[in-house]
Short mmCIF file of C-alpha atoms in Angstrom, two decimals:
data_model
loop_
_atom_site.label_atom_id
_atom_site.label_comp_id
_atom_site.label_asym_id
_atom_site.label_seq_id
_atom_site.Cartn_x
_atom_site.Cartn_y
_atom_site.Cartn_z
CA MET X 1 -38.30 -8.40 -95.91
CA PRO X 2 -38.74 -11.24 -93.49
CA GLU X 3 -35.07 -12.24 -93.97
CA THR X 4 -33.99 -8.64 -93.32
CA GLY X 5 -35.97 -8.52 -90.05
CA LYS X 6 -34.34 -11.70 -88.84
CA TRP X 7 -30.88 -10.32 -89.60
CA ILE X 8 -31.60 -7.12 -87.66
CA THR X 9 -32.85 -9.11 -84.66
CA ARG X 10 -29.70 -11.28 -84.66
CA ALA X 11 -27.48 -8.17 -84.93
CA ARG X 12 -29.18 -6.54 -82.01
CA ALA X 13 -28.75 -9.68 -79.88
CA ARG X 14 -25.02 -9.85 -80.73
CA TYR X 15 -24.64 -6.18 -79.82
CA ALA X 16 -26.39 -6.64 -76.50
CA ALA X 17 -24.14 -9.62 -75.69
CA VAL X 18 -21.03 -7.59 -76.46
CA VAL X 19 -22.23 -4.74 -74.24
CA VAL X 20 -22.91 -7.13 -71.38
CA ALA X 21 -19.49 -8.73 -71.82
CA VAL X 22 -17.79 -5.35 -71.76
CA ILE X 23 -19.67 -4.34 -68.61
CA VAL X 24 -18.77 -7.61 -66.87
CA LEU X 25 -15.12 -7.26 -67.90
CA ALA X 26 -15.00 -3.70 -66.63
CA LEU X 27 -16.55 -4.75 -63.34
CA VAL X 28 -14.05 -7.57 -62.89
CA LEU X 29 -11.16 -5.25 -63.72
CA TRP X 30 -12.43 -2.68 -61.18
CA LEU X 31 -12.69 -5.32 -58.46
CA VAL X 32 -9.15 -6.55 -59.19
CA LEU X 33 -7.73 -3.05 -59.08
CA ARG X 34 -9.60 -2.33 -55.88
CA GLY X 35 -8.27 -5.49 -54.25
CA ARG X 36 -4.74 -4.42 -55.14
CA GLY X 37 -5.32 -0.97 -53.62
CA GLY X 38 -5.20 0.80 -56.91
CA GLY X 39 -7.30 3.83 -57.87
CA GLY X 40 -10.56 5.04 -56.38
CA GLU X 41 -11.26 6.44 -52.99
CA ASP X 42 -8.99 3.89 -51.21
CA GLU X 43 -5.97 5.95 -52.16
CA VAL X 44 -7.17 8.71 -49.81
CA PRO X 45 -5.52 8.16 -46.37
CA ALA X 46 -7.76 7.64 -43.33
CA VAL X 47 -8.21 10.58 -41.01
CA VAL X 48 -8.15 9.65 -37.30
CA SER X 49 -8.82 11.87 -34.30
CA ALA X 50 -6.40 11.00 -31.48
CA GLN X 51 -4.32 12.50 -28.71
CA THR X 52 -0.56 12.91 -29.11
CA ALA X 53 2.35 13.53 -26.77
CA PRO X 54 6.12 13.94 -27.15
CA ALA X 55 8.62 11.21 -26.34
CA VAL X 56 10.75 12.96 -23.72
CA VAL X 57 14.23 12.23 -22.44
CA ARG X 58 14.44 12.45 -18.65
CA ALA X 59 15.42 10.63 -15.50
CA PHE X 60 12.99 7.74 -15.08
CA PRO X 61 12.28 6.25 -11.64
CA VAL X 62 11.90 2.47 -11.58
CA THR X 63 9.14 1.58 -9.15
CA LEU X 64 7.02 -1.31 -7.96
CA SER X 65 3.55 -1.09 -6.47
CA ALA X 66 2.25 -2.92 -3.42
CA LEU X 67 -0.71 -2.83 -1.07
CA GLY X 68 0.06 -2.17 2.58
CA THR X 69 -1.49 -1.66 5.99
CA VAL X 70 -0.82 1.21 8.37
CA ASP X 71 0.67 0.01 11.66
CA ALA X 72 2.37 1.55 14.69
CA ARG X 73 6.06 0.88 15.00
CA PRO X 74 7.38 -0.55 18.29
CA GLY X 75 7.28 2.09 21.01
CA ALA X 76 4.59 4.16 19.30
CA GLU X 77 1.66 2.12 20.61
CA ALA X 78 0.66 1.36 24.20
CA ARG X 79 -1.97 -0.98 25.65
CA ILE X 80 -2.72 -0.13 29.27
CA SER X 81 -4.13 -2.92 31.44
CA ALA X 82 -5.40 -3.37 35.00
CA PRO X 83 -2.66 -4.59 37.37
CA ALA X 84 -5.02 -6.91 39.26
CA GLN X 85 -8.67 -7.79 39.79
CA THR X 86 -10.62 -4.65 40.65
CA ARG X 87 -13.31 -2.38 39.20
CA VAL X 88 -13.38 0.91 37.29
CA THR X 89 -14.23 4.02 39.33
CA LYS X 90 -13.45 6.90 36.93
CA ILE X 91 -12.78 7.41 33.21
CA PHE X 92 -10.90 10.56 32.27
CA VAL X 93 -10.61 10.32 28.45
CA GLY X 94 -12.44 8.93 25.42
CA THR X 95 -11.59 7.55 22.01
CA GLY X 96 -10.00 10.18 19.81
CA ASP X 97 -8.69 12.32 22.69
CA ARG X 98 -5.08 13.47 22.51
CA VAL X 99 -3.13 12.67 25.69
CA ALA X 100 0.32 13.46 27.05
CA ALA X 101 2.76 11.01 28.59
CA GLY X 102 1.79 10.49 32.25
CA GLN X 103 -1.77 11.78 31.82
CA PRO X 104 -4.45 9.88 33.84
CA LEU X 105 -6.73 7.67 31.74
CA VAL X 106 -8.74 5.46 34.10
CA SER X 107 -9.05 5.25 37.89
CA LEU X 108 -9.49 1.86 39.57
CA ASP X 109 -10.86 0.82 42.97
CA GLU X 110 -7.89 0.68 45.39
CA SER X 111 -9.80 -0.40 48.53
CA VAL X 112 -8.83 -4.05 48.18
CA TRP X 113 -5.20 -3.12 47.58
CA ALA X 114 -5.24 -0.78 50.59
CA ALA X 115 -6.37 -3.68 52.82
CA GLN X 116 -3.71 -5.89 51.29
CA ALA X 117 -1.11 -3.21 51.93
CA ALA X 118 -2.15 -3.01 55.59
CA GLN X 119 -1.86 -6.79 55.94
CA ALA X 120 1.50 -6.79 54.20
CA GLY X 121 2.72 -4.00 56.50
CA ALA X 122 1.68 -5.95 59.56
CA ALA X 123 3.34 -9.09 58.22
CA LEU X 124 6.54 -7.13 57.65
CA ARG X 125 6.59 -5.82 61.23
CA THR X 126 6.06 -9.34 62.57
CA ALA X 127 8.85 -10.70 60.35
CA GLN X 128 11.17 -7.92 61.47
CA GLN X 129 10.52 -8.69 65.12
CA ALA X 130 11.11 -12.43 64.55
CA TYR X 131 14.38 -11.68 62.80
CA ASP X 132 15.57 -9.35 65.55
CA ARG X 133 14.78 -11.99 68.19
CA ALA X 134 16.50 -14.80 66.27
CA LYS X 135 19.57 -12.64 65.68
CA ARG X 136 19.79 -11.80 69.41
CA LEU X 137 19.43 -15.45 70.46
CA VAL X 138 22.11 -16.55 68.04
CA SER X 139 24.48 -13.87 69.30
CA GLU X 140 23.87 -15.12 72.88
CA GLY X 141 24.53 -18.70 71.79
CA VAL X 142 21.05 -19.82 72.73
CA ALA X 143 19.74 -20.55 69.24
CA PRO X 144 21.44 -22.11 66.19
CA ARG X 145 22.43 -19.84 63.26
CA LYS X 146 19.90 -21.65 61.06
CA GLU X 147 17.04 -19.90 62.92
CA GLU X 148 18.54 -16.50 62.07
CA GLU X 149 18.86 -17.48 58.42
CA THR X 150 15.25 -18.66 58.29
CA ALA X 151 14.04 -15.45 59.93
CA ALA X 152 16.07 -13.39 57.46
CA SER X 153 14.45 -15.23 54.54
CA ASP X 154 10.95 -14.61 55.97
CA LEU X 155 11.78 -10.94 56.42
CA ALA X 156 12.91 -10.61 52.79
CA GLN X 157 9.70 -12.22 51.57
CA ALA X 158 7.59 -9.88 53.71
CA ARG X 159 9.40 -6.85 52.30
CA ALA X 160 8.85 -8.08 48.72
CA ALA X 161 5.14 -8.66 49.37
CA LEU X 162 4.69 -5.14 50.74
CA SER X 163 6.59 -3.66 47.78
CA GLU X 164 4.36 -5.55 45.34
CA VAL X 165 1.18 -4.33 46.99
CA ARG X 166 2.41 -0.73 47.06
CA THR X 167 3.34 -0.94 43.39
CA ARG X 168 -0.15 -2.21 42.64
CA GLN X 169 -1.59 0.69 44.63
CA SER X 170 0.47 3.16 42.58
CA LEU X 171 -1.16 1.73 39.46
CA GLY X 172 -4.64 2.42 40.75
CA VAL X 173 -4.73 5.33 38.32
CA LEU X 174 -3.82 4.10 34.85
CA ARG X 175 -1.64 6.67 33.04
CA SER X 176 -0.51 6.88 29.43
CA PRO X 177 3.16 5.90 29.05
CA ILE X 178 3.39 7.84 25.74
CA GLY X 179 1.93 10.94 24.15
CA GLY X 180 -0.57 10.24 21.43
CA ILE X 181 -4.23 9.66 20.61
CA VAL X 182 -6.60 7.28 22.38
CA THR X 183 -7.58 4.72 19.75
CA ALA X 184 -9.60 2.39 21.97
CA MET X 185 -11.38 2.72 25.31
CA ARG X 186 -12.71 -0.57 26.64
CA ALA X 187 -13.50 0.51 30.20
CA THR X 188 -16.94 1.42 31.55
CA LEU X 189 -17.84 2.81 34.98
CA SER X 190 -18.16 0.21 37.77
CA GLN X 191 -16.94 -2.49 35.38
CA ALA X 192 -15.20 -5.41 37.04
CA VAL X 193 -11.84 -6.09 35.39
CA ASP X 194 -9.31 -8.88 35.60
CA ALA X 195 -5.56 -8.69 35.97
CA ASN X 196 -3.78 -7.71 32.72
CA GLN X 197 -7.11 -6.97 30.98
CA PRO X 198 -6.41 -4.24 28.33
CA LEU X 199 -8.57 -1.19 28.99
CA VAL X 200 -7.05 1.64 26.91
CA GLU X 201 -4.96 1.84 23.73
CA VAL X 202 -2.89 4.90 22.79
CA VAL X 203 -1.04 5.46 19.50
CA ASP X 204 1.54 8.13 18.70
CA PRO X 205 0.60 9.26 15.15
CA ARG X 206 4.18 10.40 14.58
CA GLY X 207 5.33 6.81 14.87
CA LEU X 208 3.27 5.19 12.12
CA GLU X 209 4.64 2.91 9.46
CA VAL X 210 3.25 0.88 6.57
CA LEU X 211 3.62 -2.87 6.41
CA PHE X 212 3.91 -4.34 2.91
CA HIS X 213 4.02 -8.01 1.92
CA LEU X 214 5.98 -8.51 -1.31
CA SER X 215 6.94 -11.55 -3.31
CA PRO X 216 10.55 -12.67 -2.75
CA ASP X 217 11.49 -11.43 -6.25
CA ASP X 218 10.04 -7.96 -5.64
CA ALA X 219 11.47 -7.81 -2.11
CA ALA X 220 14.93 -8.51 -3.55
CA ARG X 221 14.66 -5.21 -5.48
CA VAL X 222 13.88 -3.18 -2.35
CA ALA X 223 16.49 -1.78 0.03
CA PRO X 224 16.36 0.36 3.18
CA GLY X 225 16.28 4.01 2.23
CA ASP X 226 14.09 3.58 -0.87
CA ALA X 227 11.47 6.30 -1.20
CA VAL X 228 7.77 5.39 -1.00
CA ARG X 229 4.78 7.33 -2.33
CA LEU X 230 1.52 6.48 -0.57
CA THR X 231 -2.01 6.78 -1.96
CA SER X 232 -5.45 5.77 -0.71
CA GLY X 233 -5.80 3.15 -3.48
CA PRO X 234 -3.98 1.47 -6.39
CA ASP X 235 -5.45 3.46 -9.30
CA SER X 236 -4.14 6.74 -10.70
CA ALA X 237 -7.14 8.67 -9.35
CA ALA X 238 -6.44 7.62 -5.74
CA ALA X 239 -5.77 10.42 -3.26
CA PHE X 240 -2.20 11.13 -2.20
CA VAL X 241 -1.80 10.43 1.53
CA GLY X 242 1.92 10.93 2.15
CA THR X 243 5.49 9.84 1.59
CA GLY X 244 7.76 7.50 3.45
CA VAL X 245 11.02 5.60 3.35
CA VAL X 246 11.77 1.89 3.57
CA ARG X 247 13.25 1.07 6.98
CA GLY X 248 13.60 -2.67 6.82
CA VAL X 249 13.21 -5.75 4.64
CA SER X 250 12.69 -9.06 6.40
CA ALA X 251 15.28 -11.78 5.87
CA ALA X 252 12.60 -14.49 6.11
CA VAL X 253 9.69 -15.62 3.96
CA ASP X 254 6.34 -16.01 5.68
CA SER X 255 5.57 -19.72 5.53
CA THR X 256 1.82 -19.06 5.37
CA THR X 257 1.66 -16.40 2.64
CA GLY X 258 4.97 -16.96 0.88
CA SER X 259 5.64 -13.21 1.11
CA VAL X 260 8.40 -11.05 2.56
CA GLU X 261 7.61 -8.30 5.06
CA VAL X 262 8.76 -4.79 4.14
CA ARG X 263 8.30 -1.93 6.61
CA ALA X 264 8.26 1.74 5.59
CA THR X 265 8.19 4.69 7.96
CA VAL X 266 5.72 7.46 7.13
CA THR X 267 7.88 10.60 7.05
CA ALA X 268 5.43 13.18 5.66
CA PRO X 269 1.74 12.27 5.96
CA ALA X 270 -0.60 14.39 3.83
CA ARG X 271 -3.47 13.65 6.20
CA THR X 272 -4.11 11.73 9.39
CA LEU X 273 -3.44 8.04 8.93
CA ARG X 274 -5.01 5.41 11.15
CA VAL X 275 -3.76 2.06 12.35
CA GLY X 276 -5.30 -0.71 10.26
CA GLU X 277 -5.95 1.53 7.23
CA SER X 278 -5.14 0.05 3.81
CA VAL X 279 -2.97 2.12 1.48
CA SER X 280 -1.12 1.62 -1.78
CA GLY X 281 2.60 2.26 -2.00
CA ARG X 282 4.83 2.94 -4.98
CA ILE X 283 8.41 2.10 -3.99
CA THR X 284 11.21 3.66 -6.04
CA THR X 285 13.90 1.00 -6.37
CA ALA X 286 16.18 2.67 -8.96
CA GLU X 287 16.43 5.56 -11.42
CA VAL X 288 17.40 5.41 -15.09
CA PRO X 289 19.15 8.61 -16.28
CA ASN X 290 18.38 9.99 -19.76
CA ALA X 291 15.59 7.50 -20.48
CA VAL X 292 13.20 7.91 -23.43
CA VAL X 293 9.74 8.04 -21.85
CA VAL X 294 6.28 7.88 -23.43
CA PRO X 295 2.78 7.51 -21.99
CA ALA X 296 1.71 3.90 -21.52
CA ALA X 297 -1.35 4.63 -23.70
CA ALA X 298 0.98 4.93 -26.72
CA LEU X 299 1.82 1.21 -26.69
CA VAL X 300 -0.04 -0.93 -29.23
CA PRO X 301 0.40 -4.73 -29.65
CA ALA X 302 2.00 -5.79 -32.96
CA ASP X 303 2.71 -9.13 -34.61
CA SER X 304 6.39 -8.91 -33.64
CA GLY X 305 5.88 -7.38 -30.17
CA VAL X 306 4.95 -3.80 -29.34
CA GLN X 307 4.78 -0.67 -31.47
CA VAL X 308 3.90 3.00 -31.24
CA PHE X 309 2.63 5.35 -33.92
CA THR X 310 4.93 8.31 -34.49
CA VAL X 311 3.49 11.36 -36.23
CA ASP X 312 5.60 13.28 -38.77
CA ALA X 313 5.46 16.98 -39.59
CA ARG X 314 2.65 16.39 -42.11
CA GLY X 315 0.53 14.68 -39.46
CA VAL X 316 0.95 11.20 -40.95
CA ALA X 317 1.22 8.24 -38.56
CA HIS X 318 3.99 5.66 -38.94
CA ALA X 319 4.01 2.31 -37.12
CA THR X 320 7.28 2.10 -35.18
CA PRO X 321 8.36 -1.10 -33.39
CA VAL X 322 9.79 -0.41 -29.92
CA ILE X 323 11.28 -2.28 -26.98
CA VAL X 324 9.84 -1.43 -23.57
CA GLY X 325 11.94 -1.20 -20.42
CA ALA X 326 10.68 -0.19 -16.99
CA ARG X 327 7.10 0.86 -16.32
CA THR X 328 5.86 3.32 -13.71
CA GLY X 329 2.15 3.98 -13.47
CA ASP X 330 1.05 5.58 -16.74
CA ALA X 331 4.56 6.05 -18.17
CA VAL X 332 7.00 3.59 -19.79
CA GLU X 333 10.66 3.61 -20.70
CA ILE X 334 11.52 2.89 -24.35
CA THR X 335 14.93 1.22 -24.65
CA ALA X 336 14.93 0.89 -28.46
CA GLY X 337 12.95 2.31 -31.37
CA LEU X 338 12.80 5.97 -30.31
CA ARG X 339 15.49 8.58 -29.74
CA GLY X 340 13.37 11.16 -27.94
CA GLY X 341 11.63 14.20 -29.34
CA GLU X 342 9.23 12.26 -31.57
CA THR X 343 5.50 12.86 -31.38
CA VAL X 344 3.56 9.69 -30.60
CA VAL X 345 -0.14 8.87 -30.62
CA THR X 346 -1.48 8.20 -27.12
CA GLU X 347 -5.23 7.97 -26.52
CA GLY X 348 -6.83 6.57 -29.64
CA ALA X 349 -3.72 4.69 -30.77
CA TYR X 350 -5.69 1.44 -31.16
CA GLY X 351 -7.75 3.02 -33.95
CA VAL X 352 -4.73 4.18 -35.99
CA THR X 353 -3.29 2.47 -39.05
CA ASP X 354 0.05 3.02 -40.74
CA GLY X 355 -0.20 6.07 -43.02
CA ALA X 356 -3.30 7.49 -41.39
CA ARG X 357 -3.55 11.24 -41.05
CA ILE X 358 -3.84 12.30 -37.39
CA VAL X 359 -6.05 15.11 -36.24
CA SER X 360 -4.93 15.64 -32.66
CA GLY X 361 -5.11 17.82 -29.61
CA ALA X 362 -2.37 18.25 -26.99
CA GLY X 363 -1.53 15.13 -25.07
CA ARG X 364 -2.65 14.96 -21.47
#
């Protein structure tokens, strides 16, 4: 009996070893099959929630974006100054007031100019008398012709002096040379002012333009007549403020900034623009007919470049390499890889894998 017990114990041990070996072998085989993608739950495709949109065929505007500053074009802005040293006696308008051409803005003290005019008038009468006397003496042969010429020169100077004083008197009331809006009022009552000191600024809001500074490469793509869309900032959520058209592209590069000046006239403002305001402009430089266009959110980096995920009729995503052409805001032109009409994943594309099943809503 003792020998029989030992045999049973050894048999049980061998059986246990075989069971363990089988379990280990099965586990190894399962891991190998799993690593090769065979069997199990891995065969079930991933389900991804994402937005989709169609790849459309349409005319595609080629644009470039730039930051600009609102400015007044020549002739649409006036700075009115005092003609000579004097003081302010009246102020007729304030900042923000709309004025017409010729409307009074500021009245200046003319008392000094009136005294000067009286002196100049007296000097002119004296010069006239001296000229008349010299002319008579020359005609009688009593005086040389040189005296008449000298008297004539003095008379001309006296007339010019009186004309200058009278012109200054006529400018005692500063008037707006253009119709527009008062953008600056620097005069105060009883203020002493110097000659040519700017007191009032007026801007015609119909004559505003936007000044852009572009790199030489970008400026080379722009031509007079190109359409411009203006917004209050560079992002897609910025408010629309108007449209314009490129009027001129400088032929020189600014030596300080290395940029080229591009000026665009504001043709249809959506709201009141102000000189000095910063805006963003999207300049349309060309248009591609029959371009395949997808949202920029559909683009996903790939090892060989860029790809999109197209979605078939069963809702399965397929990685599709593409070549990107022009870009405009949140849309891009696809020059190769798509024919148009395909459904592509947009928002959520970075979480998609080839073969994933897409659960989507309508693209934005």
